[in-house]
Short mmCIF file of C-alpha atoms and ligand atoms in Angstrom, two decimals:
data_model
loop_
_atom_site.label_atom_id
_atom_site.label_comp_id
_atom_site.label_asym_id
_atom_site.label_seq_id
_atom_site.Cartn_x
_atom_site.Cartn_y
_atom_site.Cartn_z
CA MET A 257 21.42 27.53 4.14
CA ILE A 258 20.87 29.40 7.55
CA SER A 259 18.98 27.38 10.42
CA ALA A 260 17.51 28.84 13.77
CA SER A 261 15.12 27.39 16.37
CA ALA A 262 13.25 28.44 19.25
CA PRO A 263 12.03 25.89 21.71
CA GLY A 264 8.24 25.72 23.15
CA LYS A 265 6.98 26.52 26.51
CA VAL A 266 4.36 25.72 29.32
CA ILE A 267 3.01 27.60 31.90
CA LEU A 268 3.45 26.29 35.45
CA PHE A 269 1.28 28.73 37.44
CA GLY A 270 -0.45 32.22 36.37
CA GLU A 271 -2.18 32.10 32.93
CA HIS A 272 -4.91 34.75 32.33
CA ALA A 273 -3.90 36.81 35.56
CA VAL A 274 -0.71 37.45 33.96
CA VAL A 275 -2.85 39.25 31.51
CA HIS A 276 -4.04 41.72 34.08
CA GLY A 277 -0.59 42.59 35.49
CA TYR A 278 0.01 39.65 38.17
CA LYS A 279 2.88 37.48 38.21
CA ALA A 280 3.16 34.02 36.22
CA ALA A 281 5.82 31.66 35.83
CA ALA A 282 6.81 29.66 32.76
CA ILE A 283 9.52 27.25 31.39
CA PRO A 284 11.16 26.56 28.24
CA LEU A 285 10.91 23.08 26.77
CA PRO A 286 14.52 22.87 24.92
CA ALA A 287 13.78 19.51 23.24
CA ILE A 288 10.81 20.44 21.34
CA ARG A 289 11.06 23.02 18.75
CA ALA A 290 10.38 24.80 15.82
CA THR A 291 13.14 25.70 13.01
CA SER A 292 13.08 27.93 10.31
CA SER A 293 16.04 27.61 7.25
CA ILE A 294 16.46 30.30 4.71
CA GLY A 295 18.33 29.58 1.35
CA ASN A 296 18.65 31.67 -1.39
CA ARG A 297 16.81 31.11 -4.46
CA TYR A 298 18.99 31.85 -7.38
CA TYR A 299 16.58 30.93 -10.10
CA SER A 300 13.64 32.54 -9.56
CA LEU A 301 12.20 36.11 -8.46
CA GLY A 302 10.50 36.38 -5.27
CA THR A 303 10.44 34.59 -1.68
CA HIS A 304 8.75 30.99 -1.34
CA ILE A 305 7.62 29.79 2.19
CA VAL A 306 7.23 25.94 3.19
CA ALA A 307 5.63 25.35 6.35
CA PRO A 308 3.97 21.74 6.23
CA MET A 309 2.94 21.85 9.87
CA ILE A 310 0.10 24.53 8.58
CA ASP A 311 0.10 23.41 5.21
CA LEU A 312 1.38 26.04 3.54
CA ASP A 313 3.61 26.03 0.34
CA ALA A 314 3.22 29.69 -1.04
CA ASP A 315 4.92 32.58 -2.46
CA TYR A 316 5.25 35.56 0.14
CA ALA A 317 3.64 37.60 -2.33
CA ASP A 318 0.44 35.49 -2.34
CA LEU A 319 0.00 35.65 1.65
CA ALA A 320 -2.31 38.30 3.08
CA ASP A 321 -0.47 40.93 5.01
CA SER A 322 -2.16 39.79 8.21
CA HIS A 323 -0.66 36.27 7.51
CA PRO A 324 1.49 36.00 10.89
CA LEU A 325 4.55 34.62 8.56
CA LYS A 326 3.88 37.49 6.00
CA PHE A 327 3.72 39.89 8.92
CA THR A 328 6.55 38.47 10.57
CA ILE A 329 8.65 39.35 7.47
CA ASP A 330 7.08 42.54 6.85
CA LEU A 331 8.08 43.40 10.40
CA PHE A 332 11.56 42.45 10.53
CA TYR A 333 12.37 44.28 7.08
CA ALA A 334 10.53 47.39 8.25
CA ARG A 335 12.98 47.54 11.20
CA HIS A 336 15.82 46.87 8.92
CA PRO A 337 15.12 49.26 5.63
CA HIS A 338 19.19 48.97 4.83
CA VAL A 339 18.44 45.10 3.95
CA ALA A 340 16.82 44.07 0.94
CA LEU A 341 14.31 41.13 0.58
CA SER A 342 16.39 38.83 -1.81
CA PRO A 343 14.97 35.89 -3.43
CA ILE A 344 14.82 33.26 -0.68
CA THR A 345 13.18 30.12 0.35
CA ILE A 346 12.17 29.84 3.88
CA SER A 347 11.40 26.37 5.36
CA ILE A 348 9.66 26.13 8.93
CA GLU A 349 9.32 22.93 10.93
CA SER A 350 7.62 22.52 14.20
CA GLN A 351 7.81 19.57 16.32
CA ILE A 352 5.17 21.92 19.08
CA PRO A 353 1.37 20.89 18.59
CA ILE A 354 0.00 24.11 17.36
CA SER A 355 -2.87 26.09 19.40
CA SER A 356 -2.36 23.93 22.47
CA GLY A 357 -0.71 26.38 24.71
CA MET A 358 2.68 25.25 24.15
CA GLY A 359 3.90 28.40 22.82
CA SER A 360 4.13 26.91 19.00
CA GLY A 361 3.05 30.49 17.51
CA ALA A 362 5.69 32.02 19.44
CA ALA A 363 8.16 29.71 18.81
CA VAL A 364 7.51 29.60 15.17
CA THR A 365 8.07 33.36 15.06
CA ALA A 366 10.90 33.22 17.21
CA SER A 367 12.66 30.58 14.97
CA LEU A 368 12.01 32.54 11.92
CA LEU A 369 13.30 36.10 13.27
CA ARG A 370 16.24 34.22 14.39
CA SER A 371 16.89 32.87 11.23
CA LEU A 372 16.54 36.43 9.04
CA PHE A 373 18.61 38.15 11.73
CA GLN A 374 21.53 35.39 10.70
CA PHE A 375 20.73 35.71 7.21
CA HIS A 376 21.51 38.93 7.12
CA LYS A 377 24.30 39.03 9.74
CA ILE A 378 22.33 41.42 11.95
CA ASP A 379 23.45 41.24 15.57
CA PHE A 380 20.44 40.81 17.58
CA SER A 381 19.67 40.45 21.62
CA PRO A 382 17.16 38.14 23.31
CA GLN A 383 15.37 41.49 24.44
CA ILE A 384 15.04 42.59 20.92
CA LEU A 385 13.84 39.28 19.58
CA SER A 386 11.56 39.20 22.27
CA GLU A 387 9.93 42.49 21.54
CA LEU A 388 9.66 41.77 18.04
CA VAL A 389 7.93 38.39 18.77
CA HIS A 390 5.29 40.09 20.79
CA GLU A 391 4.22 42.43 18.11
CA VAL A 392 3.36 39.15 16.18
CA GLU A 393 1.83 37.68 19.22
CA LYS A 394 -0.73 40.40 19.19
CA ILE A 395 -1.75 38.92 15.71
CA HIS A 396 -2.32 35.40 17.43
CA HIS A 397 -3.85 36.57 20.57
CA GLY A 398 -5.18 40.34 21.00
CA THR A 399 -3.82 41.35 24.10
CA PRO A 400 -0.78 39.07 24.92
CA SER A 401 0.77 39.73 28.30
CA GLY A 402 4.28 38.52 26.94
CA ILE A 403 4.90 35.68 28.87
CA ASP A 404 5.36 33.50 25.84
CA ASN A 405 7.54 35.79 23.63
CA THR A 406 9.82 36.23 26.96
CA VAL A 407 10.09 32.43 27.91
CA VAL A 408 10.76 31.40 24.08
CA CYS A 409 13.04 33.94 23.51
CA PHE A 410 15.07 34.05 26.54
CA GLU A 411 15.10 30.12 26.84
CA GLN A 412 15.23 30.22 30.66
CA PRO A 413 12.23 30.03 33.26
CA VAL A 414 10.84 32.66 34.22
CA ILE A 415 8.74 34.63 36.68
CA PHE A 416 6.82 37.25 34.60
CA LYS A 417 5.21 40.36 35.38
CA LYS A 418 3.88 42.50 32.85
CA ASN A 419 6.51 46.00 32.06
CA GLN A 420 9.00 44.25 34.81
CA PRO A 421 12.58 43.14 34.38
CA LEU A 422 12.84 39.78 33.64
CA GLN A 423 13.32 37.45 36.74
CA THR A 424 14.84 34.11 35.96
CA PHE A 425 14.69 30.86 38.23
CA SER A 426 16.07 27.36 38.36
CA ILE A 427 14.67 24.01 39.32
CA THR A 428 16.79 21.05 40.41
CA GLY A 429 15.93 17.47 41.59
CA GLU A 430 14.04 14.46 40.17
CA ALA A 431 10.47 15.39 39.30
CA ILE A 432 8.94 14.84 35.96
CA LEU A 433 6.53 16.90 33.85
CA VAL A 434 3.61 14.95 31.94
CA ILE A 435 2.16 16.93 29.11
CA ALA A 436 -1.34 15.39 27.80
CA ASN A 437 -3.10 17.36 24.99
CA SER A 438 -6.99 17.27 25.17
CA GLY A 439 -7.16 17.11 21.43
CA HIS A 440 -9.43 19.90 21.23
CA THR A 441 -8.61 23.75 21.04
CA THR A 442 -10.09 27.16 21.98
CA PRO A 443 -8.18 30.28 20.68
CA THR A 444 -6.52 31.74 23.53
CA HIS A 445 -8.20 35.57 22.47
CA GLU A 446 -11.53 33.80 22.98
CA THR A 447 -10.81 32.63 26.65
CA VAL A 448 -8.63 36.05 27.37
CA ALA A 449 -11.95 38.02 26.15
CA TYR A 450 -14.28 35.96 28.55
CA VAL A 451 -11.77 37.01 31.45
CA ARG A 452 -11.59 40.71 30.80
CA GLN A 453 -15.69 40.67 30.46
CA LYS A 454 -15.93 38.69 33.37
CA LEU A 455 -13.70 41.02 35.43
CA VAL A 456 -15.78 43.70 34.35
CA ASP A 457 -18.94 42.29 35.59
CA GLN A 458 -17.81 40.84 38.63
CA PRO A 459 -14.57 42.87 39.60
CA GLN A 460 -14.29 41.77 43.35
CA THR A 461 -14.57 38.37 42.48
CA VAL A 462 -12.23 38.06 39.51
CA THR A 463 -9.69 40.14 41.57
CA SER A 464 -9.52 37.98 44.22
CA ILE A 465 -9.35 35.09 42.37
CA PHE A 466 -6.14 36.79 40.44
CA THR A 467 -4.93 37.69 43.78
CA ALA A 468 -4.86 33.78 44.57
CA ILE A 469 -3.76 33.08 41.41
CA GLU A 470 -0.32 35.43 42.20
CA GLU A 471 0.00 33.80 45.69
CA THR A 472 -0.20 30.47 44.45
CA CYS A 473 2.35 31.10 41.62
CA LEU A 474 4.90 32.38 44.23
CA GLU A 475 4.65 29.62 46.64
CA GLY A 476 4.77 26.83 44.20
CA VAL A 477 7.76 28.70 42.40
CA GLN A 478 9.65 28.52 45.87
CA ALA A 479 8.53 24.96 46.48
CA LEU A 480 10.09 24.01 43.03
CA GLN A 481 13.12 26.18 43.55
CA SER A 482 13.48 24.20 47.07
CA SER A 483 12.59 20.50 45.41
CA ASN A 484 9.56 20.68 47.54
CA PHE A 485 7.58 18.87 44.66
CA PRO A 486 4.66 17.45 46.81
CA PHE A 487 4.24 21.31 47.79
CA ALA A 488 4.40 22.50 44.46
CA GLY A 489 2.04 19.66 43.22
CA MET A 490 -0.54 20.93 45.88
CA SER A 491 -0.05 24.65 44.10
CA MET A 492 -0.62 23.36 40.94
CA ARG A 493 -4.28 21.82 41.92
CA LYS A 494 -4.69 25.23 43.79
CA ASN A 495 -4.17 26.81 40.39
CA HIS A 496 -6.60 24.62 38.42
CA GLN A 497 -9.54 25.07 41.05
CA LEU A 498 -8.83 29.09 40.56
CA LEU A 499 -8.80 28.72 36.63
CA ARG A 500 -12.11 26.46 37.03
CA ASP A 501 -13.54 29.13 39.31
CA LEU A 502 -12.31 31.88 36.64
CA GLY A 503 -14.27 29.75 33.81
CA VAL A 504 -11.46 28.48 31.60
CA SER A 505 -11.58 24.87 32.26
CA ASP A 506 -13.55 22.36 30.90
CA PRO A 507 -14.60 18.70 31.60
CA VAL A 508 -12.16 17.17 29.58
CA LEU A 509 -9.45 19.16 31.28
CA ASP A 510 -10.82 18.78 34.50
CA ARG A 511 -11.09 14.83 34.19
CA LEU A 512 -7.56 14.72 32.88
CA VAL A 513 -6.24 16.71 35.78
CA ASP A 514 -8.16 14.14 38.07
CA THR A 515 -6.90 11.24 36.40
CA ALA A 516 -3.23 12.60 36.74
CA ILE A 517 -3.71 13.13 40.31
CA LYS A 518 -5.43 9.54 40.84
CA ALA A 519 -2.82 7.94 38.87
CA GLY A 520 -0.09 9.10 41.65
CA ALA A 521 0.58 13.09 40.20
CA TRP A 522 1.58 15.28 42.92
CA GLY A 523 -0.39 18.14 40.97
CA ALA A 524 -1.89 18.74 38.02
CA LYS A 525 -3.40 21.28 35.93
CA LEU A 526 -4.49 22.92 32.68
CA SER A 527 -1.78 24.91 31.08
CA GLY A 528 -2.33 28.20 28.82
CA GLY A 529 -5.39 29.73 27.33
CA GLY A 530 -7.81 26.87 28.60
CA ARG A 531 -11.09 25.36 27.33
CA GLY A 532 -9.11 22.89 25.29
CA GLY A 533 -5.02 22.55 24.70
CA ILE A 534 -2.96 20.94 27.27
CA ILE A 535 -2.74 19.89 30.89
CA ILE A 536 0.88 19.34 32.91
CA ALA A 537 1.17 17.03 35.75
CA LEU A 538 4.26 17.04 37.75
CA CYS A 539 5.07 13.36 39.53
CA SER A 540 7.96 11.14 40.50
CA PRO A 541 10.22 9.44 38.05
CA GLU A 542 8.54 6.01 39.28
CA LYS A 543 5.22 7.43 38.81
CA GLU A 544 5.93 8.67 35.21
CA ASP A 545 5.20 5.79 33.14
CA PHE A 546 1.45 5.01 34.96
CA VAL A 547 0.37 8.69 35.17
CA GLY A 548 1.20 8.85 31.25
CA SER A 549 -0.87 5.44 30.32
CA SER A 550 -3.54 6.77 32.67
CA LEU A 551 -3.65 9.86 30.72
CA GLU A 552 -4.11 8.28 27.20
CA ASN A 553 -6.44 5.74 28.69
CA ALA A 554 -8.71 8.98 29.73
CA GLY A 555 -8.43 10.28 26.18
CA GLY A 556 -5.33 12.26 26.48
CA VAL A 557 -3.33 12.52 23.26
CA GLN A 558 0.14 13.41 22.44
CA ILE A 559 1.52 12.50 25.95
CA MET A 560 4.89 13.92 26.55
CA THR A 561 7.36 13.92 29.43
CA THR A 562 10.26 15.88 30.44
CA PRO A 563 12.40 16.18 33.66
CA ILE A 564 11.38 19.70 35.16
CA ALA A 565 15.15 20.44 36.31
CA THR A 566 16.53 23.22 34.18
CA ASP A 567 19.72 21.40 33.28
CA HIS A 568 18.06 19.15 31.00
CA GLY A 569 17.38 18.70 27.37
CA SER A 570 15.32 15.68 26.44
CA ILE A 571 11.65 15.26 25.98
CA ASN A 572 10.14 11.90 25.21
C1 MEV B 289 -1.44 31.97 26.82
O1 MEV B 289 -0.23 31.42 26.71
C2 MEV B 289 -1.40 32.67 28.14
C3 MEV B 289 -2.50 33.30 28.57
O2 MEV B 289 -2.12 34.13 30.11
C4 MEV B 289 -2.57 34.64 27.80
C5 MEV B 289 -0.77 35.58 27.79
O3 MEV B 289 -0.60 35.58 28.60
O4 MEV B 289 -1.19 36.48 26.91
C6 MEV B 289 -4.01 32.87 28.83
#
C-alpha cells in the first residue's frame, strides 16, 4: 500500500486579481490534508475508487471522462504510456472542507498524483506535479490562475504571479490565523466569470481595484515578514473592502469579517473565490479563543485556527 498527501491552503491576499496577472500571496496549511492510498487488487479486474468525502465508491470504468478523479488518472497514464493501469484500489480521504476556498480540489488531485508517481516508482518534482494539478484545476475552475496548485504542490508560502518564477517567503512571530466557513458556497468559476465580465464592462474601475489589491498584497506580505501583524491586519481589511468593491463578497462574509474585527482581530477578509466559502482573521494568541467563539456565535462553521508562522504543523 502506497500513501501520499497534500495540504490545504488559504489565500492571504490577492484572489481574483491574480487571475488577471497581478500578484497574490497564499500559504499552505500543513496540518490539514488530503491523503490518497493505492493498493493492488489481486482478485478482481479494473480499478476501484473510494472517496467518502464526495460519496464515491465506484469502478474507474463507470466514471464519466470529465470526472476530476478519472481525468487525473487518465492524465497521469497519458503522460506515462510505458506504465499500464493495473487493477488497483484508490482510497482518498480529505480533512479539507470542499468548495470552501481552502484548495480541497487541488490537494486531492496532488495527493492522488503523488500516490500514482510513488506506486509506479516514477520520480517527479513539485513543478511537474503542480503543472499536472493545474490541468485538472481547469475542470473545477475554467481559468485557474495557478496559485492553488502552486502552493499545494510546493508546500511553501508563495507570492504568486502568473507565468513568473516561484517566489517564496517566510513568516515568523506569534500570530494566529482563525478560519471560519460561512456554511454556503458559490462555485469559483462563477465569481471568476462575474469579475471577468465586470472587467469588460468597467475596465478602468476594475483595473484600479486590481492594482490596489496588488499593492495591498505586497505591503501585507512585507508586514507579515517583519512580524508587523497589526499592519498586516490593516492590509487584510483593505483587501476585503476591495473585494467588496469588486462584488465578490456577500452579507454573511461581511458580517463574519466585522465580527472578527470587533472581537479584537487585527484584520480579516474573505479568502478564495468569495460569495461563500471562508473568511480568515489574523489575531494575537490571547484573542484566538474569543475571535473563534465570536465567529461561531455569528454563524461561522468549522472554525479552525493555526499559527501563521511558517515553521508550524498543527491546526485546531
Ligand atoms: C481561488 O482559490 C482563487 C481565485 O483567485 C481563482 C484563481 O486564482 O484561480 C478566485
